[in-house]
Coordinates of C-alpha atoms in Angstrom, one line a residue:
M1 CA 0.0 0.0 0.0
N2 CA 1.1 3.6 -0.7
I3 CA 2.1 5.1 2.6
D4 CA 2.3 8.7 1.2
K5 CA -1.4 9.4 1.4
C6 CA -4.0 10.1 4.0
Y7 CA -7.7 9.9 3.4
F8 CA -10.4 12.3 4.5
R9 CA -13.9 11.0 4.1
H10 CA -17.2 12.8 4.8
I11 CA -19.6 10.0 5.5
P12 CA -22.8 10.6 3.4
S13 CA -25.8 11.7 5.5
E14 CA -23.6 11.7 8.8
D15 CA -22.1 14.6 10.6
K16 CA -18.7 12.9 10.8
I17 CA -15.3 12.9 9.2
D18 CA -13.2 9.8 8.8
I19 CA -9.4 10.2 8.6
T20 CA -7.4 7.2 7.6
F21 CA -3.6 7.4 7.0
L22 CA -0.7 5.0 6.9
L23 CA 2.6 5.7 8.7
K24 CA 5.9 3.9 8.9
V25 CA 6.7 3.5 12.6
K26 CA 10.2 2.3 13.0
E27 CA 10.0 0.2 9.8
T28 CA 6.5 -1.1 10.6
I29 CA 3.5 0.2 8.6
R30 CA 0.6 1.2 10.9
Q31 CA -2.8 2.3 9.8
F32 CA -4.6 4.9 11.8
N33 CA -8.3 5.5 11.7
L34 CA -10.0 8.5 13.4
N35 CA -13.7 9.6 13.4
R36 CA -14.2 13.2 14.3
N37 CA -17.1 15.6 14.3
S38 CA -17.2 17.7 11.1
S39 CA -17.6 20.9 13.3
E40 CA -14.4 20.2 15.1
V41 CA -11.6 22.8 14.5
V42 CA -8.3 21.8 12.6
Q43 CA -6.3 22.6 15.8
N44 CA -8.1 19.9 17.7
L45 CA -7.9 17.5 14.8
C46 CA -4.1 17.9 14.4
S47 CA -3.7 17.5 18.2
R48 CA -5.6 14.3 18.1
I49 CA -3.6 12.9 15.2
G50 CA -0.4 13.8 16.9
V51 CA -1.4 12.1 20.1
N52 CA -2.4 8.8 18.3
V53 CA 0.9 8.7 16.4
Q54 CA 2.9 9.5 19.4
K55 CA 1.3 6.7 21.3
A56 CA 2.3 4.2 18.5
V57 CA 5.8 5.6 18.3
N58 CA 6.3 5.4 22.0
K59 CA 4.9 1.9 22.2
K60 CA 7.4 0.8 19.5
L61 CA 10.3 2.5 21.2
K62 CA 9.4 0.8 24.5
K63 CA 9.6 -2.6 23.0
K64 CA 13.3 -1.8 22.3
D65 CA 13.9 -0.8 25.9
S66 CA 14.3 2.8 24.9
K67 CA 13.6 5.7 27.2
E68 CA 13.4 8.1 24.3
D69 CA 10.0 10.0 24.2
I70 CA 9.2 12.3 21.3
S71 CA 6.5 14.9 20.5
I72 CA 4.7 14.7 17.2
E73 CA 3.8 18.0 15.4
V74 CA 1.0 17.8 12.9
Q75 CA 0.2 20.6 10.3
I76 CA -2.1 20.8 7.3
F77 CA -1.1 22.8 4.2
N78 CA -3.3 24.2 1.5
N79 CA -2.5 24.2 -2.2
N80 CA -0.3 27.3 -1.8
G81 CA 1.8 25.7 0.8
D82 CA 0.4 27.8 3.6
V83 CA -0.6 26.3 6.9
V84 CA -4.4 26.0 7.2
T85 CA -5.6 28.3 10.0
D86 CA -6.4 26.5 13.2
T87 CA -9.9 27.8 13.4
Y88 CA -11.0 26.1 10.2
T89 CA -13.5 23.3 10.9
C90 CA -13.1 19.8 9.5
I91 CA -16.0 20.2 7.1
E92 CA -14.5 23.4 5.8
L93 CA -11.4 21.6 4.7
F94 CA -13.6 19.8 2.1
Q95 CA -14.3 23.3 0.5
L96 CA -10.7 24.3 0.1
P97 CA -9.2 23.7 -3.5
G98 CA -6.6 21.0 -3.7
P99 CA -4.1 19.5 -3.6
M100 CA -3.5 19.6 0.1
K101 CA -0.9 18.0 2.3
M102 CA -0.5 17.0 6.0
K103 CA 2.8 17.0 7.8
I104 CA 3.5 14.6 10.6
S105 CA 6.9 15.4 12.1
D106 CA 9.1 15.7 9.0
H107 CA 7.0 13.5 6.6
L108 CA 4.5 15.0 4.1
Y109 CA 1.3 13.2 3.1
D110 CA -1.0 13.9 0.3
I111 CA -4.6 14.5 1.5
V112 CA -7.2 12.7 -0.6
F113 CA -10.8 13.7 -0.1
N114 CA -13.7 11.4 -0.5
S115 CA -11.7 8.7 -2.1
P116 CA -13.5 5.5 -3.2
W117 CA -13.5 3.3 -0.1
V118 CA -14.3 -0.2 0.8
Q119 CA -15.7 -0.4 4.3
N120 CA -16.3 -4.1 4.4
F121 CA -16.5 -7.3 2.2
N122 CA -15.7 -11.0 2.6
L123 CA -15.9 -14.3 0.8
P124 CA -18.6 -16.9 1.4
K125 CA -17.9 -19.7 3.8
S126 CA -18.9 -22.3 1.3
I127 CA -16.8 -22.2 -1.9
L128 CA -17.7 -25.0 -4.4
V129 CA -16.1 -26.1 -7.6
G130 CA -18.3 -25.1 -10.5
F131 CA -20.2 -22.4 -8.5
P132 CA -19.3 -18.7 -9.0
V133 CA -17.8 -17.0 -6.0
Y134 CA -18.7 -13.3 -5.4
P135 CA -17.6 -10.7 -2.8
E136 CA -20.2 -10.6 -0.1
H137 CA -21.4 -8.0 2.5
L138 CA -19.6 -5.4 0.2
E139 CA -20.1 -2.0 1.8
S140 CA -18.5 1.1 0.3
N141 CA -18.5 4.8 -0.1
Y142 CA -17.9 6.8 -3.3
M143 CA -17.2 3.6 -5.2
D144 CA -18.4 2.6 -8.7
M145 CA -18.6 -1.2 -8.8
E146 CA -18.4 -1.4 -12.5
L147 CA -15.2 0.7 -12.7
S148 CA -13.5 -1.0 -9.7
D149 CA -10.9 -3.8 -10.0
F150 CA -11.4 -7.2 -8.5
N151 CA -8.3 -9.5 -8.7
W152 CA -8.6 -13.2 -7.7
Y153 CA -5.7 -15.3 -6.4
R154 CA -5.4 -19.0 -5.4
G155 CA -3.0 -20.2 -2.8
K156 CA -1.8 -23.3 -1.0
V157 CA -1.4 -22.8 2.8
I158 CA 2.2 -23.6 3.8
N159 CA 2.1 -22.3 7.4
E160 CA -1.2 -22.0 9.2
K161 CA -1.4 -20.9 12.8
G162 CA -4.8 -21.5 14.2
N163 CA -7.5 -19.9 12.1
S164 CA -5.4 -16.9 11.2
I165 CA -4.3 -16.9 7.5
I166 CA -2.0 -14.1 6.2
D167 CA 0.0 -13.6 3.1
S168 CA 3.1 -15.1 4.5
H169 CA 1.4 -18.4 5.2
V170 CA 0.4 -18.8 1.5
K171 CA 2.1 -18.8 -1.9
W172 CA -0.5 -16.8 -4.0
D173 CA -0.9 -17.2 -7.7
F174 CA -2.8 -14.7 -9.8
I175 CA -6.0 -16.1 -11.5
K176 CA -8.0 -13.4 -13.2
K177 CA -9.5 -9.9 -13.0
S178 CA -13.2 -10.3 -12.6
F179 CA -16.1 -9.5 -10.2
N180 CA -16.6 -13.2 -9.7
Y181 CA -14.6 -16.4 -10.1
T182 CA -15.8 -19.9 -10.7
P183 CA -13.4 -22.4 -8.9
V184 CA -12.1 -25.4 -11.0
S185 CA -11.0 -28.8 -9.8
K186 CA -7.4 -27.7 -9.3
D187 CA -8.6 -25.2 -6.7
I188 CA -9.7 -28.0 -4.3
G189 CA -7.9 -27.7 -1.0
M190 CA -6.8 -24.2 -1.9
K191 CA -7.5 -20.8 -0.3
L192 CA -8.8 -18.0 -2.4
K193 CA -7.9 -14.3 -2.0
L194 CA -9.7 -11.4 -3.5
E195 CA -8.2 -7.9 -3.9
C196 CA -10.6 -5.0 -4.4
I197 CA -9.3 -1.6 -5.7
P198 CA -12.3 0.7 -5.4
K199 CA -12.6 3.3 -8.2
N200 CA -14.9 5.9 -9.5
S201 CA -14.8 8.2 -12.5
L202 CA -12.4 10.6 -10.7
M203 CA -9.9 8.4 -8.7
S204 CA -8.9 5.1 -7.2
G205 CA -8.9 4.4 -3.5
P206 CA -6.8 2.1 -1.3
S207 CA -7.0 -1.6 -2.1
V208 CA -8.5 -4.1 0.4
E209 CA -7.9 -7.8 0.5
V210 CA -9.8 -10.7 2.0
I211 CA -8.8 -14.4 2.2
S212 CA -11.4 -17.1 2.3
K213 CA -11.9 -18.7 5.8
H214 CA -12.3 -22.2 4.3
F215 CA -10.7 -24.2 1.5
V216 CA -12.3 -24.7 -1.9
Q217 CA -14.4 -27.9 -1.9
A218 CA -15.7 -30.2 -4.6
G219 CA -19.1 -29.3 -5.8
P220 CA -22.2 -31.6 -5.9
G221 CA -21.8 -32.1 -9.6
P222 CA -24.4 -31.2 -12.2
C223 CA -27.6 -29.7 -10.8
P224 CA -31.0 -30.1 -12.6
F225 CA -31.4 -26.4 -13.0
E226 CA -28.3 -26.4 -15.2
L227 CA -30.3 -28.4 -17.7
R228 CA -33.1 -25.8 -17.5
H229 CA -30.4 -23.2 -18.4
F230 CA -30.2 -24.6 -21.9
F231 CA -33.6 -23.0 -22.5
T232 CA -32.5 -19.6 -21.2
K233 CA -29.1 -19.2 -22.8
D234 CA -30.1 -16.0 -24.6
R235 CA -31.5 -12.8 -23.1
L236 CA -34.7 -11.6 -24.6
E237 CA -35.4 -8.2 -26.4
D238 CA -38.0 -6.1 -27.9
K239 CA -41.5 -7.2 -26.9
S240 CA -40.4 -10.4 -25.1
F241 CA -39.3 -10.6 -21.5
R242 CA -38.5 -13.5 -19.2
C243 CA -40.1 -13.8 -15.7
V244 CA -39.0 -16.0 -12.7
T245 CA -40.8 -16.6 -9.5
Y246 CA -39.1 -18.6 -6.8
N247 CA -39.5 -19.4 -3.1
I248 CA -35.8 -19.7 -2.1
L249 CA -36.5 -21.1 1.5
A250 CA -35.5 -18.6 4.1
D251 CA -32.6 -19.5 6.5
L252 CA -34.8 -18.9 9.5
Y253 CA -37.1 -21.8 8.5
C254 CA -34.2 -24.0 7.6
D255 CA -31.6 -23.6 10.3
S256 CA -33.0 -25.6 13.2
D257 CA -32.8 -29.1 14.7
Y258 CA -36.5 -29.6 13.8
T259 CA -35.7 -28.9 10.2
R260 CA -32.8 -31.2 10.1
T261 CA -34.3 -34.1 12.0
V262 CA -38.0 -33.9 11.2
L263 CA -38.8 -31.8 8.1
H264 CA -35.8 -32.6 5.9
P265 CA -33.8 -35.4 7.5
Y266 CA -32.9 -36.7 4.1
C267 CA -30.9 -33.6 3.3
P268 CA -27.3 -33.5 4.7
S269 CA -27.0 -30.8 7.2
Y270 CA -24.3 -28.8 5.4
A271 CA -26.6 -28.6 2.4
L272 CA -29.3 -26.9 4.6
E273 CA -27.0 -24.1 5.6
I274 CA -27.5 -20.9 3.8
D275 CA -23.8 -20.5 3.0
Y276 CA -24.1 -23.6 0.9
R277 CA -27.6 -23.0 -0.6
K278 CA -26.9 -19.4 -1.6
Q279 CA -24.1 -20.5 -3.9
L280 CA -26.7 -22.7 -5.8
I281 CA -29.4 -20.0 -5.7
L282 CA -27.1 -17.4 -7.2
K283 CA -25.9 -19.7 -10.0
E284 CA -29.5 -20.8 -10.8
L285 CA -30.8 -17.3 -10.9
T286 CA -28.1 -15.7 -13.0
G287 CA -28.4 -18.7 -15.4
Y288 CA -32.0 -17.9 -16.3
N289 CA -31.1 -14.6 -17.9
A290 CA -34.3 -13.2 -16.6
D291 CA -35.8 -9.7 -17.0
I292 CA -38.1 -9.8 -13.9
I293 CA -37.4 -12.0 -10.8
C294 CA -39.9 -12.3 -8.0
L295 CA -38.6 -14.1 -4.9
Q296 CA -40.3 -15.2 -1.7
E297 CA -38.8 -16.2 1.7
V298 CA -35.9 -13.8 1.2
D299 CA -33.8 -13.2 4.4
N300 CA -33.2 -9.4 4.6
K301 CA -29.4 -10.0 5.1
I302 CA -29.3 -12.3 2.1
F303 CA -31.0 -9.6 0.1
D304 CA -28.7 -6.9 1.3
Y305 CA -25.3 -8.7 1.2
S306 CA -25.7 -11.4 -1.4
L307 CA -28.6 -11.1 -3.9
S308 CA -28.5 -7.3 -4.4
C309 CA -24.7 -7.3 -4.8
V310 CA -24.5 -10.1 -7.3
L311 CA -27.6 -9.3 -9.3
Q312 CA -26.6 -5.7 -9.5
M313 CA -23.5 -6.7 -11.4
D314 CA -25.7 -8.7 -13.7
G315 CA -27.8 -5.6 -14.5
F316 CA -30.6 -5.9 -12.0
K317 CA -32.1 -3.4 -9.5
G318 CA -33.8 -5.0 -6.5
L319 CA -36.5 -4.0 -4.1
F320 CA -37.2 -5.7 -0.8
Y321 CA -40.5 -5.8 1.0
K322 CA -40.4 -7.1 4.5
K323 CA -43.0 -9.6 5.8
G324 CA -44.9 -7.8 8.6
K325 CA -42.9 -6.1 11.4
S326 CA -41.4 -9.0 13.4
V327 CA -40.2 -11.4 10.6
A328 CA -36.8 -11.1 9.2
E329 CA -37.8 -12.3 5.7
G330 CA -39.9 -11.1 3.0
L331 CA -40.4 -10.5 -0.8
A332 CA -38.0 -9.3 -3.4
C333 CA -38.5 -8.0 -6.9
F334 CA -35.6 -7.6 -9.3
Y335 CA -35.8 -6.1 -12.7
R336 CA -33.2 -5.7 -15.4
E337 CA -32.4 -2.1 -15.7
N338 CA -31.8 -2.0 -19.5
R339 CA -35.2 -3.6 -20.0
F340 CA -37.5 -1.8 -17.5
R341 CA -37.7 1.5 -15.7
C342 CA -39.3 1.6 -12.3
L343 CA -42.1 4.2 -12.0
G344 CA -42.8 3.4 -8.4
D345 CA -43.9 0.6 -6.0
D346 CA -46.2 -0.2 -3.2
Q347 CA -46.7 -2.8 -0.4
I348 CA -49.7 -4.0 1.5
L349 CA -50.1 -5.7 4.8
L350 CA -53.1 -7.8 4.2
S351 CA -54.4 -7.9 7.8
T352 CA -54.4 -4.1 8.0
A353 CA -55.7 -3.4 4.6
V354 CA -58.8 -5.6 5.0
Q355 CA -59.9 -3.3 7.9
T356 CA -59.2 0.0 6.3
E357 CA -59.6 0.0 2.6
S358 CA -63.1 0.9 1.3
Y359 CA -62.8 -1.5 -1.8
L360 CA -62.4 -4.4 0.7
Q361 CA -65.4 -3.6 2.9
H362 CA -67.5 -6.4 1.6
I363 CA -64.8 -9.0 2.7
W364 CA -64.5 -7.4 6.1
D365 CA -68.2 -7.4 6.6
A366 CA -68.3 -11.1 6.0
V367 CA -65.6 -12.0 8.5
Q368 CA -65.6 -9.4 11.3
N369 CA -68.4 -11.0 13.3
N370 CA -66.7 -14.4 13.5
D371 CA -64.2 -13.8 16.3
E372 CA -62.1 -16.9 15.7
L373 CA -62.0 -16.2 12.0
K374 CA -61.2 -12.7 12.5
K375 CA -58.3 -13.4 14.9
R376 CA -56.8 -16.0 12.6
L377 CA -57.0 -13.7 9.6
L378 CA -55.6 -10.6 11.4
D379 CA -52.8 -12.5 13.1
R380 CA -51.2 -13.2 9.7
S381 CA -48.1 -11.2 8.7
T382 CA -48.8 -11.9 5.1
V383 CA -47.7 -9.1 2.6
A384 CA -47.9 -8.4 -1.1
S385 CA -45.8 -6.0 -3.2
A386 CA -46.4 -4.2 -6.5
T387 CA -43.7 -2.9 -8.6
F388 CA -44.6 -0.6 -11.5
L389 CA -42.3 -1.2 -14.5
Q390 CA -42.2 0.7 -17.8
S391 CA -40.7 -1.2 -20.8
C392 CA -37.6 0.5 -22.2
D393 CA -38.1 -1.1 -25.6
N394 CA -41.9 -0.4 -25.7
E395 CA -42.5 2.8 -23.8
N396 CA -46.2 2.5 -24.2
E397 CA -46.2 -0.6 -22.0
I398 CA -46.4 -0.6 -18.2
I399 CA -46.5 -3.7 -16.1
I400 CA -47.7 -4.1 -12.5
V401 CA -45.6 -6.8 -11.1
G402 CA -47.4 -8.3 -8.0
N403 CA -45.6 -10.7 -5.6
T404 CA -46.8 -12.5 -2.6
H405 CA -46.5 -15.5 -0.3
L406 CA -49.8 -16.7 1.2
Y407 CA -50.5 -18.4 4.5
F408 CA -49.5 -22.1 4.4
H409 CA -51.7 -24.1 6.9
P410 CA -53.5 -27.1 5.5
D411 CA -56.9 -26.1 6.9
A412 CA -56.7 -22.5 5.7
D413 CA -58.1 -22.6 2.2
H414 CA -60.6 -19.9 3.3
I415 CA -57.8 -17.7 4.6
R416 CA -55.8 -18.0 1.5
L417 CA -58.9 -17.2 -0.7
I418 CA -59.6 -14.1 1.3
Q419 CA -55.9 -13.1 1.0
G420 CA -55.9 -13.8 -2.7
G421 CA -59.0 -11.7 -3.0
I422 CA -57.5 -8.8 -1.1
I423 CA -54.3 -8.8 -3.3
I424 CA -56.2 -8.9 -6.6
Y425 CA -58.6 -6.1 -5.6
W426 CA -55.6 -4.1 -4.3
L427 CA -53.7 -4.6 -7.6
K428 CA -56.9 -3.6 -9.5
N429 CA -57.0 -0.4 -7.5
I430 CA -53.4 0.3 -8.3
Q431 CA -54.1 -0.3 -12.0
Y432 CA -57.0 2.2 -11.9
K433 CA -54.8 4.9 -10.4
L434 CA -52.0 4.3 -12.9
K435 CA -54.5 4.5 -15.8
A436 CA -55.5 7.9 -14.5
Q437 CA -51.8 8.9 -14.2
Y438 CA -50.7 7.5 -17.6
P439 CA -53.8 7.6 -19.8
D440 CA -51.8 7.0 -23.1
K441 CA -50.1 3.9 -21.7
R442 CA -51.2 0.3 -21.7
I443 CA -51.1 -1.2 -18.2
S444 CA -50.9 -4.9 -17.8
M445 CA -50.4 -7.1 -14.8
I446 CA -48.6 -10.2 -13.7
V447 CA -49.0 -11.7 -10.2
C448 CA -46.2 -14.0 -9.0
G449 CA -45.8 -15.9 -5.9
D450 CA -46.1 -18.9 -3.6
F451 CA -49.8 -19.1 -3.2
N452 CA -49.8 -22.3 -1.2
S453 CA -52.8 -23.3 -3.3
D454 CA -53.2 -26.0 -5.8
P455 CA -55.0 -25.6 -9.2
L456 CA -58.3 -26.8 -7.7
S457 CA -58.3 -24.0 -5.2
G458 CA -60.6 -21.0 -5.1
I459 CA -57.7 -18.6 -5.8
Y460 CA -56.9 -20.3 -9.1
K461 CA -60.6 -20.0 -10.1
L462 CA -60.8 -16.4 -9.0
Y463 CA -57.8 -15.4 -11.0
T464 CA -58.4 -17.5 -14.1
T465 CA -62.2 -17.2 -14.4
G466 CA -62.7 -13.9 -12.5
Y467 CA -65.1 -15.5 -10.1
A468 CA -65.1 -17.4 -6.8
P469 CA -68.7 -18.2 -5.8
S470 CA -69.9 -18.5 -2.2
T471 CA -70.5 -22.3 -2.8
L472 CA -66.7 -23.1 -3.1
P473 CA -65.6 -25.7 -0.5
D474 CA -62.6 -23.4 0.3
W475 CA -65.0 -21.2 2.5
K476 CA -65.5 -24.3 4.7
S477 CA -62.0 -25.6 5.0
N478 CA -62.3 -24.9 8.8
T479 CA -65.8 -25.7 10.0
E480 CA -65.5 -23.4 13.1
Q481 CA -64.4 -20.5 10.8
A482 CA -66.7 -21.2 7.9
I483 CA -67.6 -18.2 5.7
T484 CA -71.1 -17.9 4.3
G485 CA -72.5 -15.5 1.7
L486 CA -69.2 -14.2 0.5
S487 CA -68.3 -14.4 -3.2
L488 CA -65.4 -12.7 -5.0
E489 CA -65.3 -11.2 -8.4
Q490 CA -62.5 -9.4 -10.3
P491 CA -62.5 -8.2 -14.0
I492 CA -58.8 -8.9 -14.9
L493 CA -58.7 -12.2 -16.9
L494 CA -55.5 -14.0 -15.9
G495 CA -53.8 -17.1 -17.1
S496 CA -51.1 -19.3 -15.5
A497 CA -48.1 -18.7 -17.6
C498 CA -46.7 -22.2 -16.9
G499 CA -50.0 -23.9 -16.7
T500 CA -50.5 -26.4 -13.8
P501 CA -47.2 -28.4 -13.5
Q502 CA -47.3 -31.5 -11.4
Y503 CA -45.0 -30.1 -8.8
T504 CA -43.5 -26.7 -7.8
N505 CA -43.0 -27.8 -4.2
F506 CA -41.6 -31.3 -3.4
T507 CA -40.8 -32.5 0.1
A508 CA -41.1 -36.0 1.6
G509 CA -44.3 -35.2 3.4
F510 CA -46.0 -33.1 0.7
A511 CA -45.7 -32.3 -3.0
E512 CA -48.0 -30.1 -5.1
C513 CA -48.2 -27.2 -7.6
L514 CA -48.3 -24.1 -5.4
D515 CA -46.3 -21.4 -7.3
Y516 CA -47.6 -19.4 -10.3
I517 CA -46.9 -16.6 -12.7
Y518 CA -50.4 -15.2 -13.4
Y519 CA -50.5 -12.9 -16.5
D520 CA -52.9 -10.5 -18.1
I521 CA -54.1 -12.6 -21.2
N522 CA -55.6 -9.6 -22.9
N523 CA -52.3 -7.8 -23.2
L524 CA -49.7 -10.6 -22.9
E525 CA -48.9 -14.0 -24.4
V526 CA -46.7 -16.9 -23.4
E527 CA -43.8 -17.6 -25.7
Q528 CA -42.0 -20.3 -23.7
V529 CA -42.4 -22.4 -20.6
V530 CA -39.0 -23.5 -19.2
P531 CA -39.4 -27.3 -18.6
F532 CA -39.7 -28.4 -15.0
P533 CA -37.3 -31.1 -13.5
S534 CA -38.5 -34.7 -14.0
V535 CA -39.9 -36.7 -11.1
E536 CA -36.8 -38.9 -11.3
E537 CA -34.6 -35.8 -10.8
L538 CA -36.8 -34.7 -7.9
N539 CA -36.6 -38.1 -6.3
A540 CA -32.9 -38.6 -6.9
H541 CA -32.0 -37.4 -3.4
I542 CA -35.5 -38.5 -1.9
A543 CA -36.9 -34.9 -1.9
L544 CA -36.2 -31.2 -1.8
P545 CA -34.0 -29.5 -0.6
S546 CA -31.0 -31.6 -1.4
I547 CA -27.4 -31.2 -2.3
V548 CA -28.5 -30.1 -5.9
F549 CA -31.8 -28.3 -5.1
P550 CA -31.3 -25.2 -2.7
S551 CA -35.0 -24.9 -1.9
D552 CA -38.1 -27.1 -1.2
H553 CA -39.6 -25.1 -4.1
I554 CA -38.8 -25.1 -7.8
A555 CA -38.4 -21.9 -9.8
V556 CA -41.2 -21.1 -12.2
V557 CA -39.8 -19.6 -15.4
S558 CA -41.7 -18.3 -18.5
D559 CA -41.1 -16.1 -21.4
L560 CA -43.9 -13.5 -22.0
K561 CA -44.5 -11.1 -24.9
F562 CA -46.5 -7.9 -25.2
K563 CA -49.4 -8.6 -27.7

């Protein structure tokens, strides 16, 4: 690292200044980090820097049994070589024209303001041959990801002390310069190192390195989703777009003794860990070359630190919609930015909306007098999202992309039908408002999600025929909460883009078609349905999830086209 620079950063939206500089203290390079109030005067700043450097120098001298004590003088010079007046505040330094320098004792440092900066990133714990590895938890300031350099190295550990691995323990060989790297068989048993050099259009920042905590391991071999990728090799254009909906199985429902011993005892415990599964999920999603991706059971940390980072580099913008207030998972909608422009979005908590929205009054009237039914309906944290996308290739076309994950319980067909009704009425209301806002545009709708409802359910009838009569058996799926006299109607004729496949959810205890991409058949048509895995593939490891299937659900993928 260059030791002739110090970095001053004004943290966006915070009243703080970060100062970082490197100094050679008796032949040892030390990095100093200070965080100061932006209103602090330069005199105090220089004094604080001097005190920190002096402590480091004195500590180094004492190790050599030296009684020498020194005093560190710190000064800041403007572009004319004059000392900056002590009364200047830290934030006022940022308004001064550069270049500027800082003098510590007799050494001059160039001051760099708001340099591209990496605050944090790491590599996944599970690194598998054949599965791309990406930087995770990447947090930065003033950094343009596409302009920055990412350099990959492989190395064999020659001297490991405990869990700490440093460069001197490994002989590193350069692999490639790329945002991601897919390990090959000769990497097995090796460590990976990633160097990031943050850049923007104006300058480069200090490089940061991270070494993998674990060795590269053999992968599970070919996964069934890779066969599906043969149908999605090419990206679509013009009036066609590819849509994916996928329940990726949240970690909070997967990482427990009950899951490992009761729900999915057939799946090796390592394959249930999110660090393993997310490698499969990311490879699967990127291989579909989709334009719109709707996900359910998305852990908010996985969205922030893995999905968003990786899919952003693949051209996507993502939006996250948390499920209620107390659940750390929710919905995500990603759209390819060169295909669609986001006009806005909305989210609904169904248990609140049914009590407050006038267009849902007839539903509320039918349930509010049944205390047990009302309690069960209102206890749900179910949400739905709507993302409004305008086609970049066909600017006359706007799509409302709905996404949801409905209540799962076996005796709750009536709850799910109410939830499905709330969502479609809500989306229709959004469509009505958008038509008023964009009278010259055609506004279509797709509704994606895990509906926990098979093709014989009332929801499927409501969406595909426009009508769910009061005589449906769904209303009496729980006799104590039976609903009478309620029928639902909606005017948007929807079709299931992938029909009714035999399975979209496949576990040892239950298997059914539960996931759908509903589409507006008046304005859209289906061009391709990406084939589903065969029953033999699903049974190969007893059920899902498995070492080759990262979720208990199967991604639903279809190519649609504006009529």
